[in-house]
Amino acid sequence: ASEPREEAHLQVILRSGPMITYRTGNDLDLDDMIELYVDSTLGERRPVGDEGRMARMLEEADLVITAWDGNLMVGISRCVTDWVYCTYLSDLAVRAEYQGQGIGKELVRLTREATPDATVILLAAPAAVDYYPRIGMTRHDSAWVLWPGEQPV
């Protein structure tokens, strides 16, 4: 008779999910950040093999908010901002196994909360284009880029 209760208890624990905490600041272990980027697939579009460049990206960011499950970094919002006009949310990443739990949405909410007077700007990865409207972001069709090595003509 105790087995069904144990099984039911286990199901409740699994449904409740991990206790996620959020922190602000860029004093992070670089290897932990790179591991998160790789696990979230953001590493496919970031220079994760160039530790010097990744370290500089972290050091020079104006606003970094991270999500944690205990000692494991499970999400990050990395921004460049002037705090009053624009906030470029350059990296939003959540570990694959933690996606779908609202962590990305909470990171965006905390980014908005930290820069309430600024427009939050994000360039979506092709696979994430459908995600952002679901969390309340508005599509903007006139973004333009000069990629590294390109010059205006």
Backbone as JSON Lines, residues from 0, in Angstrom:
{"i":0,"aa":"A","n":[0.82,-1.2,0.0],"ca":[0.0,0.0,0.0],"c":[0.85,1.25,0.0]}
{"i":1,"aa":"S","n":[2.1,1.16,0.49],"ca":[2.94,2.35,0.55],"c":[3.51,2.71,-0.82]}
{"i":2,"aa":"E","n":[3.63,1.77,-1.73],"ca":[4.22,2.05,-3.03],"c":[3.44,3.1,-3.82]}
{"i":3,"aa":"P","n":[2.11,3.0,-3.94],"ca":[1.38,4.04,-4.69],"c":[1.57,5.43,-4.08]}
{"i":4,"aa":"R","n":[1.63,5.52,-2.75],"ca":[1.83,6.83,-2.13],"c":[3.2,7.38,-2.48]}
{"i":5,"aa":"E","n":[4.22,6.53,-2.45],"ca":[5.57,6.99,-2.81],"c":[5.59,7.47,-4.26]}
{"i":6,"aa":"E","n":[4.95,6.71,-5.14],"ca":[4.9,7.1,-6.55],"c":[4.17,8.43,-6.71]}
{"i":7,"aa":"A","n":[3.04,8.59,-6.04],"ca":[2.29,9.85,-6.12],"c":[3.13,11.0,-5.59]}
{"i":8,"aa":"H","n":[3.85,10.75,-4.5],"ca":[4.7,11.79,-3.91],"c":[5.8,12.19,-4.92]}
{"i":9,"aa":"L","n":[6.39,11.2,-5.56],"ca":[7.42,11.47,-6.55],"c":[6.85,12.31,-7.7]}
{"i":10,"aa":"Q","n":[5.67,12.01,-8.16],"ca":[5.06,12.78,-9.24],"c":[4.85,14.24,-8.83]}
{"i":11,"aa":"V","n":[4.45,14.47,-7.59],"ca":[4.26,15.84,-7.11],"c":[5.59,16.58,-7.12]}
{"i":12,"aa":"I","n":[6.66,15.91,-6.67],"ca":[7.99,16.53,-6.66],"c":[8.41,16.88,-8.08]}
{"i":13,"aa":"L","n":[8.23,15.97,-9.02],"ca":[8.62,16.23,-10.41],"c":[7.8,17.36,-11.02]}
{"i":14,"aa":"R","n":[6.52,17.43,-10.71],"ca":[5.68,18.49,-11.26],"c":[6.03,19.85,-10.69]}
{"i":15,"aa":"S","n":[6.51,19.89,-9.44],"ca":[6.78,21.18,-8.82],"c":[8.01,21.85,-9.44]}
{"i":16,"aa":"G","n":[8.91,21.1,-10.03],"ca":[10.06,21.65,-10.7],"c":[11.1,22.19,-9.74]}
{"i":17,"aa":"P","n":[12.23,22.67,-10.29],"ca":[13.31,23.18,-9.46],"c":[12.98,24.56,-8.89]}
{"i":18,"aa":"M","n":[13.64,24.9,-7.81],"ca":[13.52,26.24,-7.23],"c":[14.56,27.12,-7.92]}
{"i":19,"aa":"I","n":[14.11,28.03,-8.73],"ca":[15.0,28.9,-9.5],"c":[15.15,30.23,-8.76]}
{"i":20,"aa":"T","n":[16.39,30.67,-8.63],"ca":[16.68,31.99,-8.07],"c":[17.35,32.84,-9.14]}
{"i":21,"aa":"Y","n":[17.25,34.15,-8.99],"ca":[17.78,35.08,-9.98],"c":[18.77,36.03,-9.31]}
{"i":22,"aa":"R","n":[19.85,36.33,-10.03],"ca":[20.89,37.23,-9.52],"c":[21.26,38.23,-10.6]}
{"i":23,"aa":"T","n":[21.69,39.39,-10.15],"ca":[22.17,40.42,-11.07],"c":[23.66,40.62,-10.85]}
{"i":24,"aa":"G","n":[24.4,40.74,-11.93],"ca":[25.84,41.0,-11.85],"c":[26.62,40.13,-12.8]}
{"i":25,"aa":"N","n":[27.78,40.62,-13.21],"ca":[28.58,39.88,-14.19],"c":[29.81,39.22,-13.56]}
{"i":26,"aa":"D","n":[29.83,39.07,-12.25],"ca":[30.91,38.36,-11.57],"c":[30.59,36.86,-11.61]}
{"i":27,"aa":"L","n":[30.82,36.28,-12.78],"ca":[30.45,34.89,-13.04],"c":[31.68,34.1,-13.45]}
{"i":28,"aa":"D","n":[31.61,32.79,-13.27],"ca":[32.65,31.92,-13.77],"c":[32.48,31.79,-15.29]}
{"i":29,"aa":"L","n":[33.52,32.15,-16.03],"ca":[33.44,32.14,-17.49],"c":[33.12,30.74,-18.04]}
{"i":30,"aa":"D","n":[33.72,29.71,-17.47],"ca":[33.45,28.35,-17.94],"c":[31.98,27.98,-17.75]}
{"i":31,"aa":"D","n":[31.38,28.41,-16.61],"ca":[29.96,28.15,-16.37],"c":[29.1,28.85,-17.43]}
{"i":32,"aa":"M","n":[29.48,30.09,-17.77],"ca":[28.71,30.83,-18.77],"c":[28.82,30.16,-20.14]}
{"i":33,"aa":"I","n":[30.02,29.78,-20.52],"ca":[30.22,29.13,-21.82],"c":[29.45,27.81,-21.87]}
{"i":34,"aa":"E","n":[29.48,27.03,-20.79],"ca":[28.74,25.77,-20.74],"c":[27.24,26.0,-20.93]}
{"i":35,"aa":"L","n":[26.73,27.06,-20.29],"ca":[25.31,27.4,-20.44],"c":[25.01,27.77,-21.9]}
{"i":36,"aa":"Y","n":[25.85,28.59,-22.52],"ca":[25.63,28.98,-23.91],"c":[25.59,27.75,-24.82]}
{"i":37,"aa":"V","n":[26.52,26.82,-24.62],"ca":[26.58,25.61,-25.45],"c":[25.33,24.77,-25.22]}
{"i":38,"aa":"D","n":[24.95,24.58,-23.96],"ca":[23.8,23.74,-23.64],"c":[22.48,24.32,-24.15]}
{"i":39,"aa":"S","n":[22.4,25.63,-24.23],"ca":[21.16,26.28,-24.67],"c":[21.07,26.38,-26.19]}
{"i":40,"aa":"T","n":[22.1,26.06,-26.9],"ca":[22.3,26.21,-28.35],"c":[22.7,27.62,-28.75]}
{"i":41,"aa":"L","n":[22.71,28.59,-27.82],"ca":[23.18,29.93,-28.17],"c":[24.66,29.88,-28.57]}
{"i":42,"aa":"G","n":[25.38,28.9,-28.06],"ca":[26.79,28.74,-28.39],"c":[27.04,28.55,-29.88]}
{"i":43,"aa":"E","n":[26.01,28.11,-30.62],"ca":[26.15,27.95,-32.07],"c":[26.31,29.3,-32.76]}
{"i":44,"aa":"R","n":[25.88,30.37,-32.08],"ca":[25.92,31.7,-32.68],"c":[26.78,32.68,-31.88]}
{"i":45,"aa":"R","n":[27.6,32.18,-30.97],"ca":[28.49,33.01,-30.16],"c":[29.88,32.41,-30.21]}
{"i":46,"aa":"P","n":[30.91,33.23,-29.98],"ca":[32.3,32.74,-30.12],"c":[32.77,31.95,-28.89]}
{"i":47,"aa":"V","n":[32.07,30.86,-28.56],"ca":[32.37,30.11,-27.34],"c":[33.76,29.48,-27.34]}
{"i":48,"aa":"G","n":[34.37,29.32,-28.5],"ca":[35.73,28.78,-28.58],"c":[36.8,29.82,-28.34]}
{"i":49,"aa":"D","n":[36.43,31.08,-28.24],"ca":[37.37,32.18,-28.04],"c":[37.13,32.74,-26.62]}
{"i":50,"aa":"E","n":[37.84,32.15,-25.64],"ca":[37.61,32.54,-24.25],"c":[37.87,34.01,-23.99]}
{"i":51,"aa":"G","n":[38.87,34.59,-24.65],"ca":[39.16,36.0,-24.47],"c":[38.0,36.89,-24.89]}
{"i":52,"aa":"R","n":[37.42,36.55,-26.01],"ca":[36.27,37.32,-26.51],"c":[35.05,37.13,-25.62]}
{"i":53,"aa":"M","n":[34.81,35.9,-25.19],"ca":[33.68,35.63,-24.29],"c":[33.87,36.36,-22.96]}
{"i":54,"aa":"A","n":[35.1,36.38,-22.44],"ca":[35.37,37.09,-21.19],"c":[35.1,38.57,-21.35]}
{"i":55,"aa":"R","n":[35.49,39.13,-22.47],"ca":[35.25,40.56,-22.73],"c":[33.76,40.84,-22.87]}
{"i":56,"aa":"M","n":[33.02,39.94,-23.52],"ca":[31.56,40.09,-23.64],"c":[30.92,40.15,-22.26]}
{"i":57,"aa":"L","n":[31.39,39.32,-21.35],"ca":[30.85,39.3,-20.0],"c":[31.26,40.55,-19.22]}
{"i":58,"aa":"E","n":[32.53,40.9,-19.28],"ca":[33.05,42.05,-18.53],"c":[32.41,43.36,-18.97]}
{"i":59,"aa":"E","n":[32.2,43.53,-20.26],"ca":[31.72,44.8,-20.8],"c":[30.21,44.94,-20.78]}
{"i":60,"aa":"A","n":[29.51,43.88,-20.44],"ca":[28.04,43.95,-20.39],"c":[27.63,44.89,-19.25]}
{"i":61,"aa":"D","n":[26.62,45.71,-19.51],"ca":[26.13,46.66,-18.5],"c":[25.16,46.01,-17.53]}
{"i":62,"aa":"L","n":[24.41,45.02,-17.99],"ca":[23.4,44.37,-17.17],"c":[23.41,42.88,-17.47]}
{"i":63,"aa":"V","n":[23.68,42.08,-16.45],"ca":[23.65,40.63,-16.59],"c":[22.75,40.09,-15.48]}
{"i":64,"aa":"I","n":[21.75,39.34,-15.88],"ca":[20.84,38.69,-14.93],"c":[20.92,37.2,-15.2]}
{"i":65,"aa":"T","n":[21.12,36.43,-14.15],"ca":[21.25,34.98,-14.3],"c":[20.19,34.26,-13.49]}
{"i":66,"aa":"A","n":[19.86,33.07,-13.95],"ca":[18.92,32.17,-13.27],"c":[19.71,30.97,-12.77]}
{"i":67,"aa":"W","n":[19.38,30.54,-11.57],"ca":[20.15,29.47,-10.92],"c":[19.23,28.41,-10.35]}
{"i":68,"aa":"D","n":[19.64,27.16,-10.51],"ca":[19.04,26.02,-9.82],"c":[20.14,25.54,-8.87]}
{"i":69,"aa":"G","n":[20.11,26.0,-7.64],"ca":[21.2,25.73,-6.71],"c":[22.46,26.41,-7.19]}
{"i":70,"aa":"N","n":[23.53,25.65,-7.43],"ca":[24.79,26.21,-7.91],"c":[24.94,26.11,-9.43]}
{"i":71,"aa":"L","n":[23.89,25.7,-10.11],"ca":[23.94,25.54,-11.57],"c":[23.3,26.74,-12.25]}
{"i":72,"aa":"M","n":[24.08,27.43,-13.07],"ca":[23.52,28.54,-13.86],"c":[22.68,27.94,-14.97]}
{"i":73,"aa":"V","n":[21.38,28.27,-14.98],"ca":[20.47,27.67,-15.95],"c":[19.93,28.68,-16.96]}
{"i":74,"aa":"G","n":[20.2,29.97,-16.76],"ca":[19.73,30.98,-17.69],"c":[20.51,32.27,-17.54]}
{"i":75,"aa":"I","n":[20.51,33.07,-18.61],"ca":[21.21,34.35,-18.59],"c":[20.53,35.34,-19.52]}
{"i":76,"aa":"S","n":[20.51,36.58,-19.09],"ca":[20.15,37.74,-19.93],"c":[21.36,38.66,-19.86]}
{"i":77,"aa":"R","n":[22.01,38.88,-21.0],"ca":[23.21,39.74,-21.06],"c":[22.9,40.94,-21.94]}
{"i":78,"aa":"C","n":[23.04,42.14,-21.36],"ca":[22.6,43.36,-22.05],"c":[23.67,44.44,-22.1]}
{"i":79,"aa":"V","n":[23.55,45.26,-23.13],"ca":[24.28,46.51,-23.24],"c":[23.21,47.6,-23.19]}
{"i":80,"aa":"T","n":[23.38,48.58,-22.27],"ca":[22.31,49.56,-22.08],"c":[22.85,50.93,-21.66]}
{"i":81,"aa":"D","n":[22.09,51.98,-21.98],"ca":[22.36,53.31,-21.42],"c":[21.4,53.61,-20.28]}
{"i":82,"aa":"W","n":[20.52,52.66,-19.96],"ca":[19.58,52.67,-18.84],"c":[18.36,53.56,-19.02]}
{"i":83,"aa":"V","n":[18.36,54.48,-20.0],"ca":[17.24,55.42,-20.12],"c":[16.6,55.46,-21.51]}
{"i":84,"aa":"Y","n":[17.29,55.0,-22.52],"ca":[16.72,55.05,-23.87],"c":[16.66,53.67,-24.53]}
{"i":85,"aa":"C","n":[17.78,52.93,-24.46],"ca":[17.76,51.62,-25.11],"c":[18.55,50.6,-24.31]}
{"i":86,"aa":"T","n":[18.03,49.39,-24.33],"ca":[18.69,48.22,-23.75],"c":[18.73,47.16,-24.83]}
{"i":87,"aa":"Y","n":[19.93,46.81,-25.25],"ca":[20.08,45.75,-26.24],"c":[20.28,44.44,-25.49]}
{"i":88,"aa":"L","n":[19.27,43.6,-25.5],"ca":[19.34,42.29,-24.87],"c":[20.04,41.37,-25.87]}
{"i":89,"aa":"S","n":[21.36,41.34,-25.78],"ca":[22.14,40.65,-26.8],"c":[22.14,39.14,-26.64]}
{"i":90,"aa":"D","n":[22.0,38.64,-25.41],"ca":[22.0,37.2,-25.2],"c":[20.91,36.82,-24.21]}
{"i":91,"aa":"L","n":[20.02,35.96,-24.62],"ca":[19.03,35.36,-23.74],"c":[19.15,33.86,-23.95]}
{"i":92,"aa":"A","n":[19.55,33.15,-22.89],"ca":[19.8,31.72,-23.02],"c":[19.28,30.99,-21.8]}
{"i":93,"aa":"V","n":[18.68,29.82,-22.03],"ca":[18.22,28.93,-20.97],"c":[18.66,27.52,-21.35]}
{"i":94,"aa":"R","n":[19.23,26.8,-20.39],"ca":[19.64,25.42,-20.64],"c":[18.48,24.64,-21.25]}
{"i":95,"aa":"A","n":[18.78,23.76,-22.19],"ca":[17.76,23.01,-22.92],"c":[16.77,22.32,-21.98]}
{"i":96,"aa":"E","n":[17.26,21.65,-20.95],"ca":[16.37,20.88,-20.07],"c":[15.52,21.77,-19.18]}
{"i":97,"aa":"Y","n":[15.81,23.07,-19.12],"ca":[15.04,24.01,-18.29],"c":[14.11,24.88,-19.12]}
{"i":98,"aa":"Q","n":[14.15,24.74,-20.44],"ca":[13.29,25.55,-21.29],"c":[11.84,25.14,-21.11]}
{"i":99,"aa":"G","n":[10.93,26.09,-21.31],"ca":[9.5,25.81,-21.18],"c":[8.99,25.97,-19.75]}
{"i":100,"aa":"Q","n":[9.82,26.45,-18.84],"ca":[9.42,26.62,-17.44],"c":[9.21,28.08,-17.06]}
{"i":101,"aa":"G","n":[9.33,29.01,-18.04],"ca":[9.13,30.42,-17.75],"c":[10.39,31.17,-17.33]}
{"i":102,"aa":"I","n":[11.53,30.51,-17.4],"ca":[12.79,31.14,-16.98],"c":[13.18,32.27,-17.94]}
{"i":103,"aa":"G","n":[13.08,32.03,-19.24],"ca":[13.4,33.08,-20.22],"c":[12.49,34.27,-20.06]}
{"i":104,"aa":"K","n":[11.21,34.02,-19.89],"ca":[10.24,35.09,-19.7],"c":[10.57,35.9,-18.45]}
{"i":105,"aa":"E","n":[10.95,35.23,-17.37],"ca":[11.31,35.93,-16.14],"c":[12.59,36.74,-16.32]}
{"i":106,"aa":"L","n":[13.55,36.21,-17.06],"ca":[14.77,36.98,-17.34],"c":[14.45,38.25,-18.13]}
{"i":107,"aa":"V","n":[13.54,38.15,-19.1],"ca":[13.13,39.34,-19.86],"c":[12.38,40.31,-18.94]}
{"i":108,"aa":"R","n":[11.51,39.79,-18.08],"ca":[10.78,40.65,-17.14],"c":[11.74,41.4,-16.2]}
{"i":109,"aa":"L","n":[12.73,40.7,-15.7],"ca":[13.71,41.33,-14.81],"c":[14.58,42.35,-15.56]}
{"i":110,"aa":"T","n":[14.86,42.07,-16.83],"ca":[15.59,43.04,-17.67],"c":[14.76,44.3,-17.83]}
{"i":111,"aa":"R","n":[13.48,44.13,-18.13],"ca":[12.56,45.27,-18.24],"c":[12.5,46.04,-16.93]}
{"i":112,"aa":"E","n":[12.39,45.34,-15.82],"ca":[12.31,45.96,-14.5],"c":[13.57,46.77,-14.18]}
{"i":113,"aa":"A","n":[14.73,46.3,-14.62],"ca":[15.99,46.99,-14.35],"c":[16.17,48.23,-15.22]}
{"i":114,"aa":"T","n":[15.5,48.26,-16.38],"ca":[15.62,49.4,-17.3],"c":[14.22,49.86,-17.73]}
{"i":115,"aa":"P","n":[13.41,50.36,-16.79],"ca":[12.0,50.64,-17.1],"c":[11.77,51.73,-18.12]}
{"i":116,"aa":"D","n":[12.7,52.66,-18.29],"ca":[12.51,53.77,-19.23],"c":[13.11,53.51,-20.6]}
{"i":117,"aa":"A","n":[13.77,52.38,-20.77],"ca":[14.47,52.08,-22.01],"c":[13.66,51.1,-22.86]}
{"i":118,"aa":"T","n":[13.82,51.22,-24.16],"ca":[13.26,50.23,-25.09],"c":[14.18,49.02,-25.07]}
{"i":119,"aa":"V","n":[13.61,47.84,-24.85],"ca":[14.4,46.6,-24.88],"c":[14.4,46.09,-26.31]}
{"i":120,"aa":"I","n":[15.59,45.91,-26.86],"ca":[15.78,45.51,-28.26],"c":[16.48,44.15,-28.27]}
{"i":121,"aa":"L","n":[16.01,43.25,-29.11],"ca":[16.57,41.91,-29.19],"c":[16.52,41.45,-30.63]}
{"i":122,"aa":"L","n":[17.58,40.84,-31.1],"ca":[17.59,40.21,-32.42],"c":[17.44,38.71,-32.21]}
{"i":123,"aa":"A","n":[16.36,38.14,-32.68],"ca":[16.05,36.73,-32.4],"c":[16.82,35.79,-33.31]}
{"i":124,"aa":"A","n":[17.21,34.68,-32.74],"ca":[17.73,33.57,-33.54],"c":[16.57,33.03,-34.36]}
{"i":125,"aa":"P","n":[16.83,32.53,-35.57],"ca":[15.73,32.03,-36.41],"c":[14.82,31.03,-35.69]}
{"i":126,"aa":"A","n":[15.38,30.14,-34.89],"ca":[14.56,29.13,-34.21],"c":[13.71,29.72,-33.09]}
{"i":127,"aa":"A","n":[14.02,30.96,-32.64],"ca":[13.31,31.55,-31.51],"c":[12.33,32.65,-31.93]}
{"i":128,"aa":"V","n":[12.17,32.88,-33.22],"ca":[11.33,33.97,-33.71],"c":[9.9,33.89,-33.17]}
{"i":129,"aa":"D","n":[9.36,32.71,-33.05],"ca":[7.98,32.56,-32.58],"c":[7.84,32.69,-31.06]}
{"i":130,"aa":"Y","n":[8.95,32.6,-30.34],"ca":[8.9,32.67,-28.88],"c":[8.59,34.08,-28.38]}
{"i":131,"aa":"Y","n":[9.22,35.07,-28.94],"ca":[9.15,36.43,-28.39],"c":[7.76,37.06,-28.44]}
{"i":132,"aa":"P","n":[6.98,36.88,-29.49],"ca":[5.61,37.41,-29.44],"c":[4.78,36.77,-28.33]}
{"i":133,"aa":"R","n":[5.06,35.51,-28.02],"ca":[4.31,34.82,-26.95],"c":[4.57,35.41,-25.57]}
{"i":134,"aa":"I","n":[5.7,36.11,-25.4],"ca":[5.98,36.7,-24.09],"c":[5.75,38.22,-24.11]}
{"i":135,"aa":"G","n":[5.09,38.71,-25.16],"ca":[4.67,40.11,-25.18],"c":[5.56,41.06,-25.92]}
{"i":136,"aa":"M","n":[6.56,40.58,-26.64],"ca":[7.44,41.48,-27.4],"c":[6.82,41.75,-28.77]}
{"i":137,"aa":"T","n":[7.1,42.93,-29.29],"ca":[6.57,43.38,-30.58],"c":[7.64,43.24,-31.66]}
{"i":138,"aa":"R","n":[7.26,42.66,-32.79],"ca":[8.19,42.51,-33.91],"c":[8.46,43.88,-34.54]}
{"i":139,"aa":"H","n":[9.71,44.1,-34.92],"ca":[10.11,45.35,-35.57],"c":[10.82,44.97,-36.86]}
{"i":140,"aa":"D","n":[10.35,45.46,-37.98],"ca":[10.87,45.01,-39.28],"c":[12.01,45.84,-39.86]}
{"i":141,"aa":"S","n":[12.49,46.85,-39.14],"ca":[13.51,47.68,-39.77],"c":[14.83,47.7,-38.99]}
{"i":142,"aa":"A","n":[15.27,46.56,-38.55],"ca":[16.61,46.46,-37.95],"c":[17.61,46.24,-39.07]}
{"i":143,"aa":"W","n":[18.79,46.82,-38.92],"ca":[19.83,46.69,-39.92],"c":[21.14,46.38,-39.21]}
{"i":144,"aa":"V","n":[22.0,45.62,-39.86],"ca":[23.26,45.24,-39.23],"c":[24.43,45.4,-40.19]}
{"i":145,"aa":"L","n":[25.58,45.69,-39.63],"ca":[26.86,45.57,-40.33],"c":[27.59,44.46,-39.61]}
{"i":146,"aa":"W","n":[27.83,43.34,-40.26],"ca":[28.5,42.2,-39.63],"c":[29.99,42.51,-39.5]}
{"i":147,"aa":"P","n":[30.69,41.85,-38.59],"ca":[32.13,42.07,-38.47],"c":[32.83,41.93,-39.82]}
{"i":148,"aa":"G","n":[33.7,42.87,-40.11],"ca":[34.42,42.88,-41.38],"c":[33.73,43.67,-42.48]}
{"i":149,"aa":"E","n":[32.45,43.96,-42.33],"ca":[31.73,44.75,-43.33],"c":[31.91,46.24,-43.03]}
{"i":150,"aa":"Q","n":[31.9,47.03,-44.1],"ca":[32.03,48.48,-43.98],"c":[30.85,49.14,-44.69]}
{"i":151,"aa":"P","n":[30.43,50.3,-44.22],"ca":[29.39,51.02,-45.0],"c":[29.96,51.4,-46.36]}
{"i":152,"aa":"V","n":[29.12,51.41,-47.38],"ca":[29.6,51.73,-48.74],"c":[29.21,53.13,-49.14]}
